Amino acid sequence: MIQLDEFVDGVSIHLGNAGTSSVPRIAIVFAARQVVKQFCDESLSYIVNAFDPTDDKNTERQPTSTSIYMSRLEQQCRLSLPRNTHIIKVWQLSDCACQPDDELDVIYDFPNVVNLYRKDAESSNLIVSLSITQHALECPDYIFHQYYDGILSGIIAYLQAMPNREWAMPNFAENHQYKFMQAIALARRAVDKGFKKRQAPTSIPANFG
């Protein structure tokens, strides 16, 4: 995870050249949190794989930035999520099997519990999309590095649109907001394409509704 502070320099360069006062760090971090959360919520691109280390299939696997531990008790799976994150969508319960949305959309509980719809459901390889909470001070590594420019534009637009602030420039916010929304659309297409590429012939396509 990358500290939200990493966006401070980029914001300062863009807004500092417009004759405005320096934007306080606390305002930049607050804006970054809102923008990163919106990006995660709408793009669904903060995806992690959860596995049970006690399962024979997973005895040699180790957690990474995109894979985490999970424990299962009967029909309940509890995921060891990164700090200040929560589940927003369950994509897959086992390898190469995306389930129908009407079954998956209601089986997770905030922040980290997946309730399986039957006791014999296979859960060796859960795939979920996460988002950050309002307490987060970090951005997922992949999203930071892959979509930095788009998120930076979103932060700048958020700050420019703030009312009654010395750095506010609402007339300039629209262009940055457009770039941010383009980044979200690009990330959503990448997620959709990725699931279509991986799914088995008999599976149900993942879609965004």
PDB file of C-alpha atoms in Angstrom:
ATOM      1  CA  MET A   1       0.000   0.000   0.000  1.00  0.00           C
ATOM      2  CA  ILE A   2       1.194   3.513  -0.881  1.00  0.00           C
ATOM      3  CA  GLN A   3       0.744   6.415   1.526  1.00  0.00           C
ATOM      4  CA  LEU A   4      -1.751   9.047   0.338  1.00  0.00           C
ATOM      5  CA  ASP A   5       0.991  11.564   1.126  1.00  0.00           C
ATOM      6  CA  GLU A   6       2.600  10.491  -2.157  1.00  0.00           C
ATOM      7  CA  PHE A   7       0.039  12.626  -4.002  1.00  0.00           C
ATOM      8  CA  VAL A   8       1.059  15.822  -2.180  1.00  0.00           C
ATOM      9  CA  ASP A   9       3.921  16.798  -4.508  1.00  0.00           C
ATOM     10  CA  GLY A  10       1.858  16.272  -7.658  1.00  0.00           C
ATOM     11  CA  VAL A  11      -1.013  18.371  -6.340  1.00  0.00           C
ATOM     12  CA  SER A  12       1.331  21.121  -5.139  1.00  0.00           C
ATOM     13  CA  ILE A  13       2.998  21.370  -8.552  1.00  0.00           C
ATOM     14  CA  HIS A  14      -0.328  21.722 -10.371  1.00  0.00           C
ATOM     15  CA  LEU A  15      -2.055  24.112  -7.991  1.00  0.00           C
ATOM     16  CA  GLY A  16       1.035  26.016  -6.871  1.00  0.00           C
ATOM     17  CA  ASN A  17       1.602  27.399 -10.372  1.00  0.00           C
ATOM     18  CA  ALA A  18      -1.762  29.117 -10.508  1.00  0.00           C
ATOM     19  CA  GLY A  19      -1.009  31.933  -8.084  1.00  0.00           C
ATOM     20  CA  THR A  20      -2.947  30.300  -5.279  1.00  0.00           C
ATOM     21  CA  SER A  21      -1.842  29.701  -1.727  1.00  0.00           C
ATOM     22  CA  SER A  22      -0.301  26.344  -0.905  1.00  0.00           C
ATOM     23  CA  VAL A  23      -2.903  23.672  -0.266  1.00  0.00           C
ATOM     24  CA  PRO A  24      -2.511  22.216   3.254  1.00  0.00           C
ATOM     25  CA  ARG A  25      -1.320  18.625   3.397  1.00  0.00           C
ATOM     26  CA  ILE A  26      -4.403  17.613   5.414  1.00  0.00           C
ATOM     27  CA  ALA A  27      -6.681  18.894   2.632  1.00  0.00           C
ATOM     28  CA  ILE A  28      -4.741  16.985  -0.036  1.00  0.00           C
ATOM     29  CA  VAL A  29      -4.828  13.739   1.957  1.00  0.00           C
ATOM     30  CA  PHE A  30      -8.558  14.165   2.602  1.00  0.00           C
ATOM     31  CA  ALA A  31      -9.221  14.762  -1.098  1.00  0.00           C
ATOM     32  CA  ALA A  32      -6.996  11.831  -2.058  1.00  0.00           C
ATOM     33  CA  ARG A  33      -8.956   9.519   0.244  1.00  0.00           C
ATOM     34  CA  GLN A  34     -12.285  10.521  -1.305  1.00  0.00           C
ATOM     35  CA  VAL A  35     -10.964  10.172  -4.852  1.00  0.00           C
ATOM     36  CA  VAL A  36      -9.233   6.823  -4.312  1.00  0.00           C
ATOM     37  CA  LYS A  37     -12.374   5.486  -2.630  1.00  0.00           C
ATOM     38  CA  GLN A  38     -14.523   6.619  -5.558  1.00  0.00           C
ATOM     39  CA  PHE A  39     -12.058   5.042  -7.981  1.00  0.00           C
ATOM     40  CA  CYS A  40     -12.198   1.709  -6.131  1.00  0.00           C
ATOM     41  CA  ASP A  41     -15.995   1.814  -5.768  1.00  0.00           C
ATOM     42  CA  GLU A  42     -16.710   2.560  -9.418  1.00  0.00           C
ATOM     43  CA  SER A  43     -13.927   0.683 -11.208  1.00  0.00           C
ATOM     44  CA  LEU A  44     -13.924  -2.434  -8.973  1.00  0.00           C
ATOM     45  CA  SER A  45     -10.250  -2.731  -9.893  1.00  0.00           C
ATOM     46  CA  TYR A  46      -8.854  -3.259  -6.383  1.00  0.00           C
ATOM     47  CA  ILE A  47      -9.021  -7.032  -6.726  1.00  0.00           C
ATOM     48  CA  VAL A  48      -7.507  -9.586  -4.357  1.00  0.00           C
ATOM     49  CA  ASN A  49      -7.422 -13.360  -4.237  1.00  0.00           C
ATOM     50  CA  ALA A  50      -8.215 -14.967  -0.867  1.00  0.00           C
ATOM     51  CA  PHE A  51      -7.070 -18.492  -0.070  1.00  0.00           C
ATOM     52  CA  ASP A  52      -7.194 -20.841   2.910  1.00  0.00           C
ATOM     53  CA  PRO A  53      -3.623 -21.877   3.819  1.00  0.00           C
ATOM     54  CA  THR A  54      -4.943 -25.064   5.479  1.00  0.00           C
ATOM     55  CA  ASP A  55      -6.386 -26.286   2.173  1.00  0.00           C
ATOM     56  CA  ASP A  56      -4.190 -28.944   0.544  1.00  0.00           C
ATOM     57  CA  LYS A  57      -4.216 -26.931  -2.698  1.00  0.00           C
ATOM     58  CA  ASN A  58      -2.661 -23.929  -0.985  1.00  0.00           C
ATOM     59  CA  THR A  59      -0.037 -25.337   1.386  1.00  0.00           C
ATOM     60  CA  GLU A  60       2.876 -23.654  -0.412  1.00  0.00           C
ATOM     61  CA  ARG A  61       1.199 -20.332  -1.200  1.00  0.00           C
ATOM     62  CA  GLN A  62       2.170 -17.107   0.520  1.00  0.00           C
ATOM     63  CA  PRO A  63       0.205 -13.831   0.772  1.00  0.00           C
ATOM     64  CA  THR A  64       1.209 -11.012  -1.587  1.00  0.00           C
ATOM     65  CA  SER A  65      -0.114  -7.553  -2.470  1.00  0.00           C
ATOM     66  CA  THR A  66      -2.905  -9.251  -4.456  1.00  0.00           C
ATOM     67  CA  SER A  67      -3.463 -12.445  -2.451  1.00  0.00           C
ATOM     68  CA  ILE A  68      -4.467 -12.760   1.196  1.00  0.00           C
ATOM     69  CA  TYR A  69      -5.237 -15.413   3.800  1.00  0.00           C
ATOM     70  CA  MET A  70      -8.759 -16.588   4.502  1.00  0.00           C
ATOM     71  CA  SER A  71     -10.246 -18.846   7.169  1.00  0.00           C
ATOM     72  CA  ARG A  72     -13.463 -20.810   6.747  1.00  0.00           C
ATOM     73  CA  LEU A  73     -15.912 -22.085   9.357  1.00  0.00           C
ATOM     74  CA  GLU A  74     -18.839 -23.962   7.819  1.00  0.00           C
ATOM     75  CA  GLN A  75     -20.503 -21.438   5.454  1.00  0.00           C
ATOM     76  CA  GLN A  76     -18.593 -18.381   6.624  1.00  0.00           C
ATOM     77  CA  CYS A  77     -15.280 -17.214   5.153  1.00  0.00           C
ATOM     78  CA  ARG A  78     -13.353 -14.521   7.001  1.00  0.00           C
ATOM     79  CA  LEU A  79     -10.754 -12.673   4.928  1.00  0.00           C
ATOM     80  CA  SER A  80      -7.573 -11.119   6.336  1.00  0.00           C
ATOM     81  CA  LEU A  81      -7.999  -7.837   4.494  1.00  0.00           C
ATOM     82  CA  PRO A  82      -5.457  -5.017   4.354  1.00  0.00           C
ATOM     83  CA  ARG A  83      -6.016  -2.346   6.990  1.00  0.00           C
ATOM     84  CA  ASN A  84      -8.941   0.044   6.394  1.00  0.00           C
ATOM     85  CA  THR A  85     -10.414  -1.869   3.456  1.00  0.00           C
ATOM     86  CA  HIS A  86     -13.689  -3.715   2.924  1.00  0.00           C
ATOM     87  CA  ILE A  87     -15.365  -5.996   0.392  1.00  0.00           C
ATOM     88  CA  ILE A  88     -17.555  -4.367  -2.266  1.00  0.00           C
ATOM     89  CA  LYS A  89     -18.041  -7.293  -4.677  1.00  0.00           C
ATOM     90  CA  VAL A  90     -17.498 -11.055  -4.718  1.00  0.00           C
ATOM     91  CA  TRP A  91     -16.468 -12.259  -8.165  1.00  0.00           C
ATOM     92  CA  GLN A  92     -15.523 -15.872  -7.734  1.00  0.00           C
ATOM     93  CA  LEU A  93     -15.859 -18.649  -5.175  1.00  0.00           C
ATOM     94  CA  SER A  94     -13.536 -21.207  -6.770  1.00  0.00           C
ATOM     95  CA  ASP A  95     -11.166 -21.458  -9.703  1.00  0.00           C
ATOM     96  CA  CYS A  96     -12.707 -20.400 -13.025  1.00  0.00           C
ATOM     97  CA  ALA A  97     -16.290 -20.131 -11.796  1.00  0.00           C
ATOM     98  CA  CYS A  98     -17.932 -16.706 -11.724  1.00  0.00           C
ATOM     99  CA  GLN A  99     -21.320 -17.084 -10.070  1.00  0.00           C
ATOM    100  CA  PRO A 100     -24.569 -15.282 -11.015  1.00  0.00           C
ATOM    101  CA  ASP A 101     -24.837 -11.769  -9.620  1.00  0.00           C
ATOM    102  CA  ASP A 102     -28.148 -12.470  -7.899  1.00  0.00           C
ATOM    103  CA  GLU A 103     -26.405 -15.065  -5.736  1.00  0.00           C
ATOM    104  CA  LEU A 104     -23.175 -13.224  -5.051  1.00  0.00           C
ATOM    105  CA  ASP A 105     -24.351  -9.679  -4.442  1.00  0.00           C
ATOM    106  CA  VAL A 106     -25.866 -10.522  -1.058  1.00  0.00           C
ATOM    107  CA  ILE A 107     -23.380 -12.916   0.504  1.00  0.00           C
ATOM    108  CA  TYR A 108     -20.749 -10.598   1.966  1.00  0.00           C
ATOM    109  CA  ASP A 109     -20.832  -8.659   5.224  1.00  0.00           C
ATOM    110  CA  PHE A 110     -18.857  -5.521   6.044  1.00  0.00           C
ATOM    111  CA  PRO A 111     -15.957  -5.486   6.203  1.00  0.00           C
ATOM    112  CA  ASN A 112     -14.432  -8.915   5.559  1.00  0.00           C
ATOM    113  CA  VAL A 113     -16.930 -11.787   5.755  1.00  0.00           C
ATOM    114  CA  VAL A 114     -18.266 -13.875   2.873  1.00  0.00           C
ATOM    115  CA  ASN A 115     -21.283 -16.034   3.724  1.00  0.00           C
ATOM    116  CA  LEU A 116     -21.495 -18.964   1.317  1.00  0.00           C
ATOM    117  CA  TYR A 117     -24.920 -19.824  -0.035  1.00  0.00           C
ATOM    118  CA  ARG A 118     -24.533 -23.557   0.680  1.00  0.00           C
ATOM    119  CA  LYS A 119     -22.361 -25.744   2.926  1.00  0.00           C
ATOM    120  CA  ASP A 120     -20.750 -27.649   0.061  1.00  0.00           C
ATOM    121  CA  ALA A 121     -19.762 -24.506  -1.878  1.00  0.00           C
ATOM    122  CA  GLU A 122     -16.146 -24.592  -3.045  1.00  0.00           C
ATOM    123  CA  SER A 123     -14.125 -21.716  -1.603  1.00  0.00           C
ATOM    124  CA  SER A 124     -10.515 -22.667  -2.310  1.00  0.00           C
ATOM    125  CA  ASN A 125      -9.959 -19.495  -4.313  1.00  0.00           C
ATOM    126  CA  LEU A 126     -12.147 -16.477  -3.560  1.00  0.00           C
ATOM    127  CA  ILE A 127     -11.765 -13.360  -5.689  1.00  0.00           C
ATOM    128  CA  VAL A 128     -13.189 -10.096  -4.389  1.00  0.00           C
ATOM    129  CA  SER A 129     -13.060  -6.396  -5.152  1.00  0.00           C
ATOM    130  CA  LEU A 130     -12.208  -4.114  -2.242  1.00  0.00           C
ATOM    131  CA  SER A 131     -12.483  -0.441  -1.466  1.00  0.00           C
ATOM    132  CA  ILE A 132     -10.888   1.736   1.189  1.00  0.00           C
ATOM    133  CA  THR A 133     -12.681   3.170   4.211  1.00  0.00           C
ATOM    134  CA  GLN A 134     -12.916   6.768   5.393  1.00  0.00           C
ATOM    135  CA  HIS A 135     -10.073   6.055   7.828  1.00  0.00           C
ATOM    136  CA  ALA A 136      -7.611   4.980   5.142  1.00  0.00           C
ATOM    137  CA  LEU A 137      -4.273   6.716   4.715  1.00  0.00           C
ATOM    138  CA  GLU A 138      -3.062   4.448   1.920  1.00  0.00           C
ATOM    139  CA  CYS A 139      -3.743   3.674  -1.736  1.00  0.00           C
ATOM    140  CA  PRO A 140      -3.442   0.162  -3.225  1.00  0.00           C
ATOM    141  CA  ASP A 141      -0.083  -0.297  -4.960  1.00  0.00           C
ATOM    142  CA  TYR A 142      -1.483  -1.427  -8.306  1.00  0.00           C
ATOM    143  CA  ILE A 143      -3.983   1.425  -8.537  1.00  0.00           C
ATOM    144  CA  PHE A 144      -1.376   4.009  -7.541  1.00  0.00           C
ATOM    145  CA  HIS A 145       1.140   2.905 -10.168  1.00  0.00           C
ATOM    146  CA  GLN A 146      -1.295   2.043 -12.975  1.00  0.00           C
ATOM    147  CA  TYR A 147      -3.703   4.986 -12.672  1.00  0.00           C
ATOM    148  CA  TYR A 148      -1.657   7.664 -10.921  1.00  0.00           C
ATOM    149  CA  ASP A 149      -2.295  10.416 -13.490  1.00  0.00           C
ATOM    150  CA  GLY A 150      -6.050   9.861 -13.515  1.00  0.00           C
ATOM    151  CA  ILE A 151      -6.318   9.796  -9.737  1.00  0.00           C
ATOM    152  CA  LEU A 152      -4.112  12.880  -9.438  1.00  0.00           C
ATOM    153  CA  SER A 153      -6.484  14.677 -11.809  1.00  0.00           C
ATOM    154  CA  GLY A 154      -9.393  13.599  -9.627  1.00  0.00           C
ATOM    155  CA  ILE A 155      -7.711  14.982  -6.513  1.00  0.00           C
ATOM    156  CA  ILE A 156      -6.969  18.291  -8.218  1.00  0.00           C
ATOM    157  CA  ALA A 157     -10.574  18.550  -9.436  1.00  0.00           C
ATOM    158  CA  TYR A 158     -11.868  17.764  -5.944  1.00  0.00           C
ATOM    159  CA  LEU A 159      -9.730  20.514  -4.427  1.00  0.00           C
ATOM    160  CA  GLN A 160     -10.519  23.035  -7.153  1.00  0.00           C
ATOM    161  CA  ALA A 161     -14.236  22.489  -6.637  1.00  0.00           C
ATOM    162  CA  MET A 162     -14.100  23.087  -2.878  1.00  0.00           C
ATOM    163  CA  PRO A 163     -16.154  26.185  -2.022  1.00  0.00           C
ATOM    164  CA  ASN A 164     -14.672  29.160  -0.183  1.00  0.00           C
ATOM    165  CA  ARG A 165     -11.061  27.998  -0.301  1.00  0.00           C
ATOM    166  CA  GLU A 166      -8.073  30.070  -1.405  1.00  0.00           C
ATOM    167  CA  TRP A 167      -7.031  27.342  -3.827  1.00  0.00           C
ATOM    168  CA  ALA A 168     -10.517  26.841  -5.304  1.00  0.00           C
ATOM    169  CA  MET A 169     -10.733  27.233  -9.087  1.00  0.00           C
ATOM    170  CA  PRO A 170     -14.089  25.725 -10.092  1.00  0.00           C
ATOM    171  CA  ASN A 171     -13.756  26.885 -13.699  1.00  0.00           C
ATOM    172  CA  PHE A 172     -10.711  24.632 -14.136  1.00  0.00           C
ATOM    173  CA  ALA A 173     -12.046  21.581 -12.287  1.00  0.00           C
ATOM    174  CA  GLU A 174     -14.070  20.167 -15.182  1.00  0.00           C
ATOM    175  CA  ASN A 175     -11.071  19.203 -17.303  1.00  0.00           C
ATOM    176  CA  HIS A 176      -9.363  17.358 -14.444  1.00  0.00           C
ATOM    177  CA  GLN A 177     -12.621  15.643 -13.489  1.00  0.00           C
ATOM    178  CA  TYR A 178     -13.025  14.436 -17.074  1.00  0.00           C
ATOM    179  CA  LYS A 179      -9.547  12.856 -16.992  1.00  0.00           C
ATOM    180  CA  PHE A 180     -10.402  11.168 -13.695  1.00  0.00           C
ATOM    181  CA  MET A 181     -13.616   9.683 -15.071  1.00  0.00           C
ATOM    182  CA  GLN A 182     -11.705   8.461 -18.128  1.00  0.00           C
ATOM    183  CA  ALA A 183      -9.312   6.613 -15.820  1.00  0.00           C
ATOM    184  CA  ILE A 184     -12.234   4.947 -14.025  1.00  0.00           C
ATOM    185  CA  ALA A 185     -13.739   3.855 -17.348  1.00  0.00           C
ATOM    186  CA  LEU A 186     -10.382   2.459 -18.488  1.00  0.00           C
ATOM    187  CA  ALA A 187      -9.981   0.485 -15.258  1.00  0.00           C
ATOM    188  CA  ARG A 188     -13.506  -0.921 -15.505  1.00  0.00           C
ATOM    189  CA  ARG A 189     -12.855  -2.138 -19.039  1.00  0.00           C
ATOM    190  CA  ALA A 190      -9.621  -3.771 -17.901  1.00  0.00           C
ATOM    191  CA  VAL A 191     -11.431  -5.652 -15.126  1.00  0.00           C
ATOM    192  CA  ASP A 192     -14.177  -6.825 -17.469  1.00  0.00           C
ATOM    193  CA  LYS A 193     -11.672  -7.949 -20.092  1.00  0.00           C
ATOM    194  CA  GLY A 194      -9.598  -9.778 -17.493  1.00  0.00           C
ATOM    195  CA  PHE A 195     -12.491 -11.853 -16.195  1.00  0.00           C
ATOM    196  CA  LYS A 196     -13.721 -12.716 -19.672  1.00  0.00           C
ATOM    197  CA  LYS A 197     -10.230 -13.922 -20.550  1.00  0.00           C
ATOM    198  CA  ARG A 198      -9.902 -16.160 -17.477  1.00  0.00           C
ATOM    199  CA  GLN A 199     -13.340 -17.687 -17.165  1.00  0.00           C
ATOM    200  CA  ALA A 200     -14.160 -21.274 -18.084  1.00  0.00           C
ATOM    201  CA  PRO A 201     -16.497 -21.959 -21.052  1.00  0.00           C
ATOM    202  CA  THR A 202     -19.335 -22.935 -18.691  1.00  0.00           C
ATOM    203  CA  SER A 203     -18.992 -19.966 -16.346  1.00  0.00           C
ATOM    204  CA  ILE A 204     -21.204 -16.907 -16.258  1.00  0.00           C
ATOM    205  CA  PRO A 205     -19.580 -13.666 -17.496  1.00  0.00           C
ATOM    206  CA  ALA A 206     -18.764 -11.071 -14.887  1.00  0.00           C
ATOM    207  CA  ASN A 207     -20.403  -7.767 -15.684  1.00  0.00           C
ATOM    208  CA  PHE A 208     -20.965  -4.388 -14.124  1.00  0.00           C
ATOM    209  CA  GLY A 209     -24.758  -4.261 -14.407  1.00  0.00           C
TER     210      GLY A 209
END
